[in-house]
mmCIF file of C-alpha atoms in Angstrom:
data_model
loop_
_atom_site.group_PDB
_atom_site.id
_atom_site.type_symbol
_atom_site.label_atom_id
_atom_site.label_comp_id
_atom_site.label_asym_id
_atom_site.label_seq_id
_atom_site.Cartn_x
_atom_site.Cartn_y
_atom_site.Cartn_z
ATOM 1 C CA UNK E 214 0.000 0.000 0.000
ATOM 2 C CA UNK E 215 1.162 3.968 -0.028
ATOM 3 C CA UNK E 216 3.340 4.785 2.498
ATOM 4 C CA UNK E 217 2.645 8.371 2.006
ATOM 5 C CA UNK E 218 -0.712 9.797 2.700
ATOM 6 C CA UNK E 219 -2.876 12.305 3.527
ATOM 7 C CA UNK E 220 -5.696 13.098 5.693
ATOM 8 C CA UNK E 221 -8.298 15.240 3.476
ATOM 9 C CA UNK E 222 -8.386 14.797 -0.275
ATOM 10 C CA UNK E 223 -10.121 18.591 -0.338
ATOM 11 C CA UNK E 224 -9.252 21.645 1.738
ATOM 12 C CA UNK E 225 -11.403 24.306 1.007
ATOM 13 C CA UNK E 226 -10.213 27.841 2.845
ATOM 14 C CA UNK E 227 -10.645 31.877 2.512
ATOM 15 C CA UNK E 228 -8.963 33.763 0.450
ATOM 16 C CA UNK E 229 -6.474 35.585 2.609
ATOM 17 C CA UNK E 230 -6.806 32.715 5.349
ATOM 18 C CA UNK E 231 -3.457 30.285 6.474
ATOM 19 C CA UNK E 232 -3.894 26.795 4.466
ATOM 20 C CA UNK E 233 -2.542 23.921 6.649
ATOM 21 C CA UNK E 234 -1.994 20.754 4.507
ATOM 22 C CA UNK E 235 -1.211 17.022 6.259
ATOM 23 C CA UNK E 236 0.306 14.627 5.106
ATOM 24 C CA UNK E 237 1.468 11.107 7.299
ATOM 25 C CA UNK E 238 4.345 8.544 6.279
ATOM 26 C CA UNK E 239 5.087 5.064 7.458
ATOM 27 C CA UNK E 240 8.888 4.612 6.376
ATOM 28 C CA UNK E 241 10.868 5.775 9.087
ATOM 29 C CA UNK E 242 14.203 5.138 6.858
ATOM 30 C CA UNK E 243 12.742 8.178 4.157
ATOM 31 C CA UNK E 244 15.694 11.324 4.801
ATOM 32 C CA UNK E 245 14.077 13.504 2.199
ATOM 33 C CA UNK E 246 10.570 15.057 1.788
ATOM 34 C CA UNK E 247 9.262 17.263 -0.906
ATOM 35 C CA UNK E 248 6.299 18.894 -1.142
ATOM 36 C CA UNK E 249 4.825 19.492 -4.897
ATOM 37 C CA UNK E 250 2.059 21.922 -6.355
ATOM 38 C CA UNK E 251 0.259 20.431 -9.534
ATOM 39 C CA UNK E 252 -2.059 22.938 -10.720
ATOM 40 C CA UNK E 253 -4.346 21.353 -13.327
ATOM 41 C CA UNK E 254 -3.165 20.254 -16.825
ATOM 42 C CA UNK E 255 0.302 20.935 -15.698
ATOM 43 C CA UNK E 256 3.396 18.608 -13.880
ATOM 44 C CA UNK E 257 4.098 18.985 -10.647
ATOM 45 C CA UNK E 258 6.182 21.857 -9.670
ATOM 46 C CA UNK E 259 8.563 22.215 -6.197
ATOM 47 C CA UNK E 260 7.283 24.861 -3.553
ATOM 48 C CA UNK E 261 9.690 22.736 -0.493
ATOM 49 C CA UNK E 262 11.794 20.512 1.193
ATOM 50 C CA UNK E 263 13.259 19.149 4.404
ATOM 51 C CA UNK E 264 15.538 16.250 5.285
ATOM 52 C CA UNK E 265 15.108 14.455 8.082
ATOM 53 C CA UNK E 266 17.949 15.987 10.227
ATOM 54 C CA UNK E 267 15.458 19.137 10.460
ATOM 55 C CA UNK E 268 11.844 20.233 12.280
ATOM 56 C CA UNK E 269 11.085 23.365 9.861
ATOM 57 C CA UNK E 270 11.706 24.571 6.228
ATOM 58 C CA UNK E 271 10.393 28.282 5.525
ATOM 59 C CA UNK E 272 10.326 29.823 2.098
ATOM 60 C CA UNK E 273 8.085 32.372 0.582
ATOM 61 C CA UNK E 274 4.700 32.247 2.174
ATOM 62 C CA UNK E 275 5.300 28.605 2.920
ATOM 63 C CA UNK E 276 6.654 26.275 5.841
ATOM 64 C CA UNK E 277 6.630 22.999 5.918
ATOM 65 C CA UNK E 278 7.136 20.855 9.321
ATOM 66 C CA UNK E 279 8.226 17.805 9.962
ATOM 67 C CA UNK E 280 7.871 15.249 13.217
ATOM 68 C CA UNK E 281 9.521 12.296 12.811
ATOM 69 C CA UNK E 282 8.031 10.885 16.133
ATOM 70 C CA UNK E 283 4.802 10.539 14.535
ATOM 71 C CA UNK E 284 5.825 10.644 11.096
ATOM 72 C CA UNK E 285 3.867 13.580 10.058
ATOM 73 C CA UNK E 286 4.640 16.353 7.415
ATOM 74 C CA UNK E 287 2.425 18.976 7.054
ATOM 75 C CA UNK E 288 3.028 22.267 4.709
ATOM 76 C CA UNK E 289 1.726 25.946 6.021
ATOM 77 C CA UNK E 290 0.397 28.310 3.517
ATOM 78 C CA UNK E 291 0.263 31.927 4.419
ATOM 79 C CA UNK E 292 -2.345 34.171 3.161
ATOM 80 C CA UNK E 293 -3.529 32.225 0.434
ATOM 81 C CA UNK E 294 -4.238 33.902 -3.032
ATOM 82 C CA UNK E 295 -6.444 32.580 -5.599
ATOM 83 C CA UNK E 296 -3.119 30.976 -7.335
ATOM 84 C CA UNK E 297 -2.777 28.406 -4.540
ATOM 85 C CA UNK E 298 -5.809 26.612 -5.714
ATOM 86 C CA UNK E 299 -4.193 23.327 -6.980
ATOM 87 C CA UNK E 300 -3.558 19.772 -5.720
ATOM 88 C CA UNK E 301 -0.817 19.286 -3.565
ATOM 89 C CA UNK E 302 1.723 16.036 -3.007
ATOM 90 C CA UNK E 303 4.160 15.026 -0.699
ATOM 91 C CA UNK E 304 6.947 12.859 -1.825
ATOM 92 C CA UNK E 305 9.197 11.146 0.365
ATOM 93 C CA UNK E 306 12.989 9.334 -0.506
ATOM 94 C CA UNK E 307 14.017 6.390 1.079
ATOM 95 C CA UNK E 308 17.382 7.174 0.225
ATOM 96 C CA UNK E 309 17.269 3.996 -2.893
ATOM 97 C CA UNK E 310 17.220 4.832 -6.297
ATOM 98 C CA UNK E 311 13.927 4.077 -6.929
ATOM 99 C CA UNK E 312 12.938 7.683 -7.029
ATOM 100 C CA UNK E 313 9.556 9.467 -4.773
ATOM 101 C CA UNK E 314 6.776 7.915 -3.056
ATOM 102 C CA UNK E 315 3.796 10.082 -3.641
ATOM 103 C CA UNK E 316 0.628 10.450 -1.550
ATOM 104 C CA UNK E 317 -2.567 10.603 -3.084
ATOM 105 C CA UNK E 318 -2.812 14.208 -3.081
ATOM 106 C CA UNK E 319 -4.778 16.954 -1.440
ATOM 107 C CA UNK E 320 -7.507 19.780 -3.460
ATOM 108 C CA UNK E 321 -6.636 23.349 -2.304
ATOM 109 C CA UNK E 322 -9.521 25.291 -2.813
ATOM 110 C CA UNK E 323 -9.697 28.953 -1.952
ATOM 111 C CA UNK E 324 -12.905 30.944 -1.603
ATOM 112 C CA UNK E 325 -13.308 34.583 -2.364
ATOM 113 C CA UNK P 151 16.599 26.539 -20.759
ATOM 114 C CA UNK P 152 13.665 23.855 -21.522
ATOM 115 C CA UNK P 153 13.745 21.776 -18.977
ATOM 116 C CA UNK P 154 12.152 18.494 -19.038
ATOM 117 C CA UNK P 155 10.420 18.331 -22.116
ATOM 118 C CA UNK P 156 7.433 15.221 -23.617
ATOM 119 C CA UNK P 157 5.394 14.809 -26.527
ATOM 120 C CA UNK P 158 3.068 14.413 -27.480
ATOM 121 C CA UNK P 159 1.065 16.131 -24.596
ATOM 122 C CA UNK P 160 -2.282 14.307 -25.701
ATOM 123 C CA UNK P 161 -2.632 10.766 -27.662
ATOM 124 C CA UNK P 162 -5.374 8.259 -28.394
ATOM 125 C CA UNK P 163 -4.135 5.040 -29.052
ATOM 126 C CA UNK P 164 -6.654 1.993 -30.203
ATOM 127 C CA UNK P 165 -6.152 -1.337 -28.040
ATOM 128 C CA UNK P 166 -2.994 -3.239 -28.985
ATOM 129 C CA UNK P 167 -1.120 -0.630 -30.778
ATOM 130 C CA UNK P 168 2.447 0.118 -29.914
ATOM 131 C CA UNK P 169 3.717 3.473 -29.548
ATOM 132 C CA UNK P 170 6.683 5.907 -27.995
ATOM 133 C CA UNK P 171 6.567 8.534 -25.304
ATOM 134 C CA UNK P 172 9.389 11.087 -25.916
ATOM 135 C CA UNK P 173 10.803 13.036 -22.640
ATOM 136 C CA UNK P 174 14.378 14.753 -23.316
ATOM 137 C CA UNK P 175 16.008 16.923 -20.411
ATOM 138 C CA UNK P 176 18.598 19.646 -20.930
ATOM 139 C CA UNK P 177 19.775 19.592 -17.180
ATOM 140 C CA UNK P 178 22.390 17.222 -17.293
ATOM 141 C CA UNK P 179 20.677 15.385 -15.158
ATOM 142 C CA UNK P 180 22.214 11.893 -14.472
ATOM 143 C CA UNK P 181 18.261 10.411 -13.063
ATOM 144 C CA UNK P 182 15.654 9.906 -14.922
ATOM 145 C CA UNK P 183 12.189 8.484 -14.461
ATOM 146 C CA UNK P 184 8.596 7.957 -15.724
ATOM 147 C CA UNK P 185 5.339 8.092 -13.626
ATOM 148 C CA UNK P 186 1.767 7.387 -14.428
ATOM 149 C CA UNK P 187 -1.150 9.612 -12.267
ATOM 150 C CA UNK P 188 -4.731 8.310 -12.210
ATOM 151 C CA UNK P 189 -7.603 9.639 -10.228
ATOM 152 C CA UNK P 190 -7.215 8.887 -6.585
ATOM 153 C CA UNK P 191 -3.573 6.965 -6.974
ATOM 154 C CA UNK P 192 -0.903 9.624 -7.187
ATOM 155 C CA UNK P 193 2.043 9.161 -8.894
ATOM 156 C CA UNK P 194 3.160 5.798 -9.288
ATOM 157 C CA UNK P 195 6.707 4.832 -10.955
ATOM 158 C CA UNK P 196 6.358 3.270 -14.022
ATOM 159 C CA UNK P 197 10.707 2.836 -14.646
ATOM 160 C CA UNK P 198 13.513 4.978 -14.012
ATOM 161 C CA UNK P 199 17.679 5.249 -14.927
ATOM 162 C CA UNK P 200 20.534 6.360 -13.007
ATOM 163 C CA UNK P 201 22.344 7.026 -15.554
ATOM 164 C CA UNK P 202 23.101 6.170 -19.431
ATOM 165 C CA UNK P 203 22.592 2.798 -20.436
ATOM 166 C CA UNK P 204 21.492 1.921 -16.556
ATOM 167 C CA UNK P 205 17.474 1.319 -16.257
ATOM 168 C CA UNK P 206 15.499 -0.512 -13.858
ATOM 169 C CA UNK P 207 11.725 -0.967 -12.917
ATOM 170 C CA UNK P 208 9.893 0.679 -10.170
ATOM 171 C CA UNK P 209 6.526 -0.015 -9.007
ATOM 172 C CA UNK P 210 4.179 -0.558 -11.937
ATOM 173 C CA UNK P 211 6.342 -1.220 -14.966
ATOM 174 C CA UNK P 212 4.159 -3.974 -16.752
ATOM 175 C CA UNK P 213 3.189 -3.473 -20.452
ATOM 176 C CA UNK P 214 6.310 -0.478 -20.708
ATOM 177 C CA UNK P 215 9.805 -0.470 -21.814
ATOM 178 C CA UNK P 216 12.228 1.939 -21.722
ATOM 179 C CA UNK P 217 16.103 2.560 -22.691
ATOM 180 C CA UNK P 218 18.505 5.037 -22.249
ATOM 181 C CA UNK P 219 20.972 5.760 -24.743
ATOM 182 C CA UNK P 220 21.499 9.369 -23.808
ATOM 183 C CA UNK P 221 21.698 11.696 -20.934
ATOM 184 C CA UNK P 222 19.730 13.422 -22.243
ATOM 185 C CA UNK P 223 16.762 11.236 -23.411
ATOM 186 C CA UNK P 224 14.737 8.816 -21.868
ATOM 187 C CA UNK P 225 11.523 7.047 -23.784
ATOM 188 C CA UNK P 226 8.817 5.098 -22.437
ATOM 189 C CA UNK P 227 7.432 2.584 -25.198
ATOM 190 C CA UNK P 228 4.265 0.958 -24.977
ATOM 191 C CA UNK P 229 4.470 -2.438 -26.129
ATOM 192 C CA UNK P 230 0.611 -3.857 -26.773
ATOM 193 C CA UNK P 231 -2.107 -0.826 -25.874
ATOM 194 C CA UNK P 232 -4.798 -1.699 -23.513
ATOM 195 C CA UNK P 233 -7.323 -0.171 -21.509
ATOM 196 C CA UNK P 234 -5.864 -0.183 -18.243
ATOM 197 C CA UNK P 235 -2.958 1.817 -19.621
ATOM 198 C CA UNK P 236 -5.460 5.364 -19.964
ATOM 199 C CA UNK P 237 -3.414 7.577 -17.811
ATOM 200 C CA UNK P 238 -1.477 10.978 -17.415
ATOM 201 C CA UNK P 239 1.894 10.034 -18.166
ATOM 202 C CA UNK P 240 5.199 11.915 -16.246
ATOM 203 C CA UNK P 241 8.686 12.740 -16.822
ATOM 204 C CA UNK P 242 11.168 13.543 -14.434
ATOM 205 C CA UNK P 243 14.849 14.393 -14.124
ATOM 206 C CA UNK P 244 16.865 15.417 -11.133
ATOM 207 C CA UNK P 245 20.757 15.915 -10.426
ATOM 208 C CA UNK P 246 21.422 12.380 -9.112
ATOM 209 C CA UNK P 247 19.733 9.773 -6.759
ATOM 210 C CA UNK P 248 22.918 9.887 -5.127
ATOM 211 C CA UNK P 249 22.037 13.553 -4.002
ATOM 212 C CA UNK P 250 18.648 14.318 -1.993
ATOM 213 C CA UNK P 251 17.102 17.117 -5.005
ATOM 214 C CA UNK P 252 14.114 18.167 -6.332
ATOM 215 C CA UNK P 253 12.621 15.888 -9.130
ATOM 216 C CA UNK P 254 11.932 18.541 -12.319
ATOM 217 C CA UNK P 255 8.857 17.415 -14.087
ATOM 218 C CA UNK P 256 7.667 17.473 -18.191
ATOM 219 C CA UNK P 257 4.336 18.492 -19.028
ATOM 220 C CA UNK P 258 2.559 14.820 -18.988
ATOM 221 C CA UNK P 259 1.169 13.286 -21.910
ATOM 222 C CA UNK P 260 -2.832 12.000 -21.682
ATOM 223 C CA UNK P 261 -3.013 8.807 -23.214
ATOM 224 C CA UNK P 262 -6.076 6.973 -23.806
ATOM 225 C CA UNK P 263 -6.517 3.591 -25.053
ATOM 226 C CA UNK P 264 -9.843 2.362 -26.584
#
């Protein structure tokens, strides 16, 4: 089955509101998570990432936290715009060379 | 600079028919991989290459063949069309597997089979 998941397929927020995105992961071996935007018709693009040697990541507008107690990733979104509205993925890397582990996914929707 | 670049982006393909995905990267990236997305699945990977003339299978590579002369190139071939195979079809390339990057992703390519 996936090792990577997440809790809510859709998230559905205010424009101008924080988005909080989940995602869980059974591997406790993965170093290296990436969080992806996909908006539709298009690949997936980087916003993040984080190796396991860290708690937090911040970039622009974004944070992404990890806890490897519970294995749980989780990306922030500050003040979301109308451009956020895509589907967002976290990967993780076992370290092999068989490449990223993909959850399912997760539907930002913002709301004027 | 292109990136990771596939054609075609859309393709029908009739049950049984053979036929080539095209993804080229101008990266110099040494990894290379392909992933197919359906509705509820994510990404699943399909085959991928450490480098030239290196390839190996990853999670669903059944019905798909790929090679790697090139750095730069990396096709996915569909052997016998069928059914199952309708799917949204990724490329991606990053620096090396050895190396904890970002993947860099094409386009996709829609294939359906009827």
């Amino acid at each position: 089955g996936e090792s990577v998941g997440l809790h809510l397929p859709t998230l559905s927020v205010q424009e101008g509101d924080n988005s909080i995105i989940n995602c869980a992961y059974s591997n406790s071996a993965s170093d290296y998570f990436i969080w992806y935007k996909q908006e539709s018709g298009k690949g997936p693009q980087f916003i993040i990432d984080i190796r396991s040697n860290m708690d937090k990541r911040q970039g622009q507008r974004v944070t992404v936290l990890l806890n490897k107690t519970v294995k749980h990733l989780s990306l922030q979104i500050a003040a979301t715009q109308p451009g956020d509205s895509a589907v967002y993925f976290c990967a993780e890397n076992k370290g092999g060379a068989d490449g990223l582990t993909f959850g399912k996914g997760t539907h930002l929707i913002i709301q004027p | 600079n292109a990136g990771v670049t596939q054609t075609p982006k859309f393709q029908v393909l009739k049950t049984g028919q053979s036929m080539t995905l095209q993804c080229a990267q101008d990266m110099n990236h040494e990894y290379m991989s392909w992933y197919r997305q359906d509705p509820g699945m994510g990404l699943r990977l399909i085959h991928y290459s450490v480098g030239a003339g290196i390839t190996d299978q990853g999670e669903v590579p059944n019905g798909y063949n790929v090679s790697r002369s090139t750095t730069e190139d990396f096709p996915l071939r569909l052997l016998s069309a069928a059914p199952s195979q309708t799917s949204v079809y990724f490329c991606a390339s990053s620096y090396s597997y050895r190396v904890n990057t970002e993947a860099f992703f094409g386009q996709g390519t829609r294939l359906t089979v009827v």
